[in-house]
Coordinates of C-alpha atoms in Angstrom, one line a residue:
M1 CA 35.4 12.4 23.0
K2 CA 33.7 8.8 23.1
I3 CA 30.2 8.6 21.7
K4 CA 27.6 5.9 21.7
S5 CA 26.1 3.6 19.3
Y6 CA 24.8 1.1 18.4
A7 CA 27.0 -0.5 15.0
A8 CA 26.4 -3.6 13.1
M9 CA 29.5 -5.8 13.5
N10 CA 29.3 -8.2 11.1
A11 CA 26.8 -8.1 7.6
G12 CA 23.1 -8.6 8.3
E13 CA 23.6 -9.5 12.4
A14 CA 21.6 -7.4 14.9
L15 CA 23.1 -4.3 15.7
V16 CA 24.8 -3.8 19.6
P17 CA 25.6 -1.0 21.3
F18 CA 28.9 0.4 20.6
E19 CA 31.3 3.1 21.8
Y20 CA 34.4 4.5 19.6
E21 CA 36.8 7.4 19.9
A22 CA 35.4 10.0 17.7
G23 CA 39.3 12.0 18.0
P24 CA 39.4 15.7 18.0
L25 CA 36.9 18.0 15.2
A26 CA 38.4 18.9 13.0
A27 CA 38.1 22.0 11.5
E28 CA 35.8 22.4 8.6
E29 CA 33.8 19.9 10.9
V30 CA 30.4 20.5 13.4
Q31 CA 29.4 17.9 15.7
V32 CA 25.5 16.6 15.7
E33 CA 23.9 16.0 19.4
V34 CA 21.2 13.3 18.1
D35 CA 17.8 13.8 19.0
Y36 CA 16.0 12.2 16.9
C37 CA 16.9 10.1 13.2
G38 CA 15.0 7.9 10.3
V39 CA 15.4 4.5 8.9
C40 CA 16.0 4.4 5.9
H41 CA 15.9 1.0 3.0
S42 CA 20.2 2.6 2.7
D43 CA 20.4 1.4 6.2
L44 CA 19.2 -2.2 6.1
S45 CA 21.3 -2.4 2.1
M46 CA 23.8 -0.8 4.1
I47 CA 24.0 -3.2 7.5
D48 CA 23.5 -6.4 4.8
N49 CA 27.2 -5.4 2.4
E50 CA 24.3 -5.7 -0.4
W51 CA 26.5 -3.6 -2.1
G52 CA 29.6 -4.6 -1.1
I53 CA 31.0 -0.9 -0.3
S54 CA 30.5 -1.2 3.9
S55 CA 33.3 -1.8 6.4
F56 CA 32.8 -2.9 9.5
P57 CA 31.2 -2.1 11.7
V58 CA 28.5 -0.1 10.2
I59 CA 26.8 2.7 12.5
A60 CA 24.3 4.2 9.9
G61 CA 21.5 5.8 10.2
H62 CA 21.9 9.8 7.7
E63 CA 18.4 11.5 9.1
V64 CA 19.5 13.4 10.9
I65 CA 17.7 16.2 12.6
G66 CA 19.6 17.5 16.5
R67 CA 21.3 20.2 18.1
I68 CA 25.7 21.8 17.0
S69 CA 27.2 20.5 20.0
A70 CA 30.4 21.8 18.7
M71 CA 32.2 23.7 16.2
G72 CA 35.3 23.2 14.5
D73 CA 37.1 26.7 13.7
A74 CA 36.2 26.8 10.3
A75 CA 32.8 26.2 11.4
Q76 CA 32.6 29.0 12.9
N77 CA 31.8 32.5 12.0
K78 CA 29.0 30.1 9.0
G79 CA 25.9 30.9 9.8
L80 CA 25.6 27.6 12.0
K81 CA 25.9 28.5 16.3
V82 CA 26.1 25.7 19.5
G83 CA 22.7 25.6 20.5
Q84 CA 20.7 25.4 17.3
R85 CA 18.8 23.1 16.2
V86 CA 19.8 21.8 12.2
G87 CA 19.4 18.3 10.1
I88 CA 22.0 16.1 8.5
G89 CA 21.7 14.0 5.6
W90 CA 23.1 11.6 3.1
T91 CA 26.4 13.4 3.2
A92 CA 28.3 14.2 5.5
K93 CA 31.1 15.4 3.6
S94 CA 33.0 16.9 -0.2
C95 CA 36.1 18.4 -1.0
Q96 CA 34.5 22.0 -1.3
H97 CA 37.1 23.0 -4.3
C98 CA 36.5 21.3 -7.3
N99 CA 34.7 22.2 -10.3
A100 CA 31.7 20.4 -8.9
C101 CA 31.6 20.9 -5.7
I102 CA 32.2 24.9 -6.6
N103 CA 29.1 24.7 -9.2
G104 CA 26.8 23.1 -6.1
E105 CA 27.0 20.4 -7.0
Q106 CA 29.4 18.5 -4.2
V107 CA 26.7 15.3 -4.6
N108 CA 28.9 14.7 -7.7
C109 CA 32.0 16.1 -6.1
E110 CA 34.9 14.6 -8.5
N111 CA 36.9 14.1 -5.4
G112 CA 34.1 11.7 -3.6
S113 CA 32.3 12.5 -1.3
V114 CA 31.6 11.0 2.1
P115 CA 28.5 9.4 3.0
T116 CA 27.0 9.9 6.6
I117 CA 27.3 6.3 7.1
M118 CA 30.8 6.1 5.7
N119 CA 31.0 9.1 8.4
K120 CA 30.0 7.0 11.7
G121 CA 26.3 7.9 11.0
G122 CA 23.4 8.9 13.1
F123 CA 22.1 5.5 15.1
A124 CA 24.8 7.7 17.8
S125 CA 24.0 10.4 20.6
H126 CA 26.3 12.6 17.8
L127 CA 27.9 13.0 14.9
R128 CA 30.0 14.4 12.7
A129 CA 29.9 16.0 9.6
D130 CA 31.4 19.5 7.8
W131 CA 29.9 22.1 8.2
Q132 CA 27.8 23.0 5.2
W133 CA 26.4 19.4 4.8
V134 CA 24.7 21.7 8.2
I135 CA 21.4 22.1 7.4
P136 CA 19.7 25.2 9.7
L137 CA 16.0 23.9 10.1
P138 CA 13.4 26.5 10.7
E139 CA 12.4 27.6 13.6
S140 CA 8.6 26.3 13.5
M141 CA 9.5 22.9 12.4
D142 CA 8.5 19.7 13.1
I143 CA 11.2 17.7 14.8
T144 CA 10.0 14.9 15.4
T145 CA 8.8 14.0 11.6
A146 CA 11.3 16.0 9.8
G147 CA 14.2 13.3 9.7
P148 CA 13.1 11.4 6.7
L149 CA 12.6 15.0 4.2
L150 CA 16.6 15.0 4.4
C151 CA 16.9 11.7 2.6
G152 CA 14.1 9.7 1.2
G153 CA 12.2 14.2 1.2
I154 CA 15.8 15.4 -1.0
T155 CA 15.1 13.2 -3.6
V156 CA 12.1 13.1 -4.6
F157 CA 11.8 16.3 -4.8
K158 CA 15.3 17.2 -6.5
P159 CA 14.4 16.2 -10.0
L160 CA 10.9 18.1 -9.5
L161 CA 13.7 21.4 -9.0
M162 CA 15.8 19.4 -12.1
H163 CA 12.7 19.5 -14.9
N164 CA 11.1 23.1 -13.8
I165 CA 7.8 20.7 -11.6
N166 CA 5.0 23.9 -10.9
A167 CA 1.5 24.3 -10.5
T168 CA 0.9 23.3 -14.2
S169 CA 2.8 20.8 -14.1
R170 CA 1.0 16.9 -14.6
V171 CA 3.4 14.3 -12.9
G172 CA 3.2 11.0 -12.5
V173 CA 5.0 9.0 -9.2
I174 CA 4.5 5.6 -9.3
G175 CA 5.1 3.3 -6.0
I176 CA 3.9 5.1 -2.7
G177 CA 6.0 4.2 -0.6
G178 CA 8.3 6.2 1.9
L179 CA 9.8 8.6 -1.0
G180 CA 6.7 8.3 -2.7
H181 CA 4.4 9.7 0.0
M182 CA 6.5 12.9 0.6
A183 CA 7.0 13.1 -3.5
I184 CA 3.4 13.2 -3.2
K185 CA 2.6 15.3 -0.5
L186 CA 6.2 17.6 -1.8
L187 CA 3.8 17.9 -5.2
R188 CA 0.5 19.6 -3.3
A189 CA 3.1 22.2 -1.9
M190 CA 3.3 23.3 -4.9
G191 CA 0.4 22.4 -6.6
A192 CA 1.1 20.2 -9.8
E193 CA -2.5 18.0 -11.1
V194 CA -0.1 14.1 -9.1
T195 CA -1.7 11.0 -10.1
A196 CA -0.3 7.7 -7.6
F197 CA 0.8 4.1 -9.2
S198 CA 0.0 1.6 -6.7
S199 CA -0.8 -2.0 -6.5
N200 CA -2.2 -1.7 -3.3
A201 CA -5.8 -1.0 -3.4
S202 CA -6.1 -0.1 -0.2
K203 CA -3.9 2.3 0.3
T204 CA -5.5 4.3 -1.9
E205 CA -8.0 6.7 0.6
S206 CA -5.0 7.5 2.7
I207 CA -3.2 8.7 -1.4
L208 CA -5.9 10.3 -1.8
A209 CA -6.0 12.6 1.8
M210 CA -1.9 13.5 1.0
G211 CA -2.9 14.6 -1.8
A212 CA -3.2 13.0 -4.5
D213 CA -5.8 13.8 -7.1
R214 CA -5.7 10.0 -8.8
V215 CA -4.8 6.9 -8.2
V216 CA -3.5 3.6 -10.8
N217 CA -3.5 0.7 -10.8
S218 CA -0.5 0.4 -11.1
R219 CA -0.7 -3.8 -12.1
D220 CA -3.9 -2.9 -15.0
P221 CA -2.6 -2.1 -18.1
Q222 CA -5.6 -0.7 -19.8
A223 CA -6.0 1.7 -17.1
L224 CA -2.1 2.8 -17.6
N225 CA -2.2 2.5 -21.9
A226 CA -5.7 5.4 -21.6
L227 CA -3.4 7.8 -20.0
A228 CA -1.2 8.1 -22.9
G229 CA 0.3 11.9 -23.5
Q230 CA -1.1 12.7 -20.4
F231 CA 2.3 13.4 -17.6
D232 CA 4.9 16.3 -17.7
L233 CA 7.6 13.6 -14.8
I234 CA 6.4 10.3 -14.3
I235 CA 8.8 9.9 -11.1
S236 CA 9.5 5.5 -10.3
T237 CA 10.6 5.4 -7.3
V238 CA 10.5 1.7 -7.1
A239 CA 13.9 -0.8 -6.6
V240 CA 11.8 -3.2 -9.0
D241 CA 12.2 -4.3 -12.3
L242 CA 8.0 -3.4 -14.1
D243 CA 6.9 -3.2 -17.9
W244 CA 8.3 0.3 -18.1
Q245 CA 6.9 0.7 -22.0
P246 CA 3.2 1.7 -20.6
Y247 CA 4.8 4.7 -18.6
F248 CA 7.0 6.1 -21.1
Q249 CA 4.2 6.1 -23.7
A250 CA 2.4 7.6 -20.9
L251 CA 4.3 10.7 -21.0
A252 CA 3.7 13.5 -23.2
P253 CA 5.8 15.2 -25.6
H254 CA 9.1 16.8 -23.3
G255 CA 7.5 14.3 -21.1
K256 CA 10.4 13.2 -18.0
F257 CA 10.4 9.8 -16.4
H258 CA 12.9 9.3 -14.3
T259 CA 14.1 6.9 -11.8
V260 CA 14.8 7.8 -8.4
G261 CA 14.3 4.0 -7.2
A262 CA 17.5 0.9 -7.6
V263 CA 15.9 -0.8 -10.0
M264 CA 19.4 -3.5 -10.8
K265 CA 18.1 -5.2 -14.4
P266 CA 19.0 -2.4 -17.0
F267 CA 15.3 -0.4 -18.6
E268 CA 14.6 -1.5 -21.8
V269 CA 13.5 1.9 -23.6
P270 CA 12.2 1.5 -27.6
A271 CA 14.1 4.8 -29.7
F272 CA 11.2 5.1 -31.4
S273 CA 9.5 5.9 -27.1
L274 CA 12.0 8.6 -26.7
I275 CA 12.5 9.8 -30.4
M276 CA 8.4 10.7 -31.0
G277 CA 8.1 13.1 -28.8
D278 CA 11.6 13.9 -27.6
R279 CA 11.1 12.4 -24.4
A280 CA 14.1 11.2 -22.1
V281 CA 14.7 9.7 -19.3
T282 CA 16.5 10.4 -16.9
G283 CA 17.5 10.0 -12.6
S284 CA 19.5 11.6 -9.9
S285 CA 20.8 11.3 -5.8
T286 CA 20.4 13.3 -3.1
G287 CA 20.9 17.1 -3.5
S288 CA 23.1 19.5 -2.5
P289 CA 22.9 22.1 0.1
G290 CA 21.9 25.0 -0.8
Q291 CA 18.6 23.0 -2.0
L292 CA 19.0 20.3 1.3
R293 CA 18.2 24.3 2.5
S294 CA 16.0 24.6 -0.2
L295 CA 13.4 21.9 0.5
M296 CA 12.9 21.8 4.5
K297 CA 12.0 25.8 3.9
L298 CA 8.6 25.0 1.9
A299 CA 8.0 21.5 4.0
S300 CA 8.3 24.9 7.1
R301 CA 6.5 26.8 5.4
A302 CA 3.8 24.0 3.7
D303 CA 2.9 21.9 6.3
V304 CA 4.7 19.1 3.9
A305 CA 5.4 16.4 7.1
P306 CA 6.3 13.0 6.0
T307 CA 4.1 9.9 7.7
V308 CA 6.3 8.5 10.5
E309 CA 6.4 5.8 13.3
A310 CA 7.9 6.7 15.5
F311 CA 10.9 3.9 18.1
P312 CA 13.0 4.5 21.1
M313 CA 15.8 4.0 19.7
S314 CA 17.0 1.4 22.2
K315 CA 15.1 -0.5 20.5
I316 CA 16.3 -0.1 17.2
N317 CA 16.1 -3.6 15.3
D318 CA 12.8 -3.5 16.5
A319 CA 12.6 -0.5 14.5
L320 CA 15.2 -2.8 11.4
D321 CA 12.4 -6.0 11.7
H322 CA 9.8 -3.9 11.4
V323 CA 11.5 -2.1 8.3
R324 CA 12.5 -5.2 6.6
A325 CA 9.0 -6.6 6.8
G326 CA 7.7 -3.7 5.1
K327 CA 5.8 -2.5 8.1
A328 CA 6.6 1.0 8.0
N329 CA 3.2 3.3 8.1
Y330 CA 5.5 5.2 5.5
R331 CA 8.4 6.1 7.2
V332 CA 10.3 4.9 10.6
V333 CA 11.7 7.0 13.3
L334 CA 14.0 7.0 15.9
K335 CA 14.0 9.1 19.3
A336 CA 17.5 9.0 21.1
D337 CA 17.3 7.8 24.1
F338 CA 20.8 7.3 25.4

């Protein structure tokens, strides 16, 4: 089967129409016809080869909502069916038999999980993934906004599971962009007390409307110091280096500072910031198939939807430029129009 897509032929170049022969469907694979695909900063990093791992041509896109169009022999009788509405996120394949996979930690597959982008992604008419990474969607879910949950959403949901966040928890979120705004909406759905740390005062009203209990200026040292000892968890979604010490001090006893933002400079953590109060600094990547399924159920039941802007996929370069320029109204979603 030939699949139509938009691909970067070289690092940093505009995407161009690209058709490739997909070959026979592997036994474990499911083929999905794309309806919508979100745009993530990781897509830009792969297109630009910022991480040095891209192999061109690159077909990015890993926040896919679509319908199953075909299944391999071993994907039969796994609870999926042709025509079913599903999602595919950051991961497309894992070995299924190593200790990590058996223990439900497929993203840490000892034989190397395969990202969707490196498996030919969702900026295309169709894409393929192994059946366990093809996530069924609740019937009530709004498919036009659901795509970003499969990457950005699970990235901020996983720490909430790891640290047993509940309705009595006090949680801070640093950086209210694509990831941070989803964290606030999920925390509100879970009933937690939420403090948003933002450097953009113009966002205050919209952040409160999302469900934050308060917004603190992340560039105000006095405001940060006034929060000492308050938080069970602080999630950092930013990819820039900050003065982290006030945030470590803002943790309650046994509090956790958890990063999902790819800050390239090492954290400087004074030992006594952790020793006094039994605190910890942690991090995580994306989630397992089981965690993804749980997230989609919660989002559907609690009406948690990312705030998105829509572009037709034929205008993909305009959409990417919009994201690069930092103009996205939290997230951009592409509607397939092949």
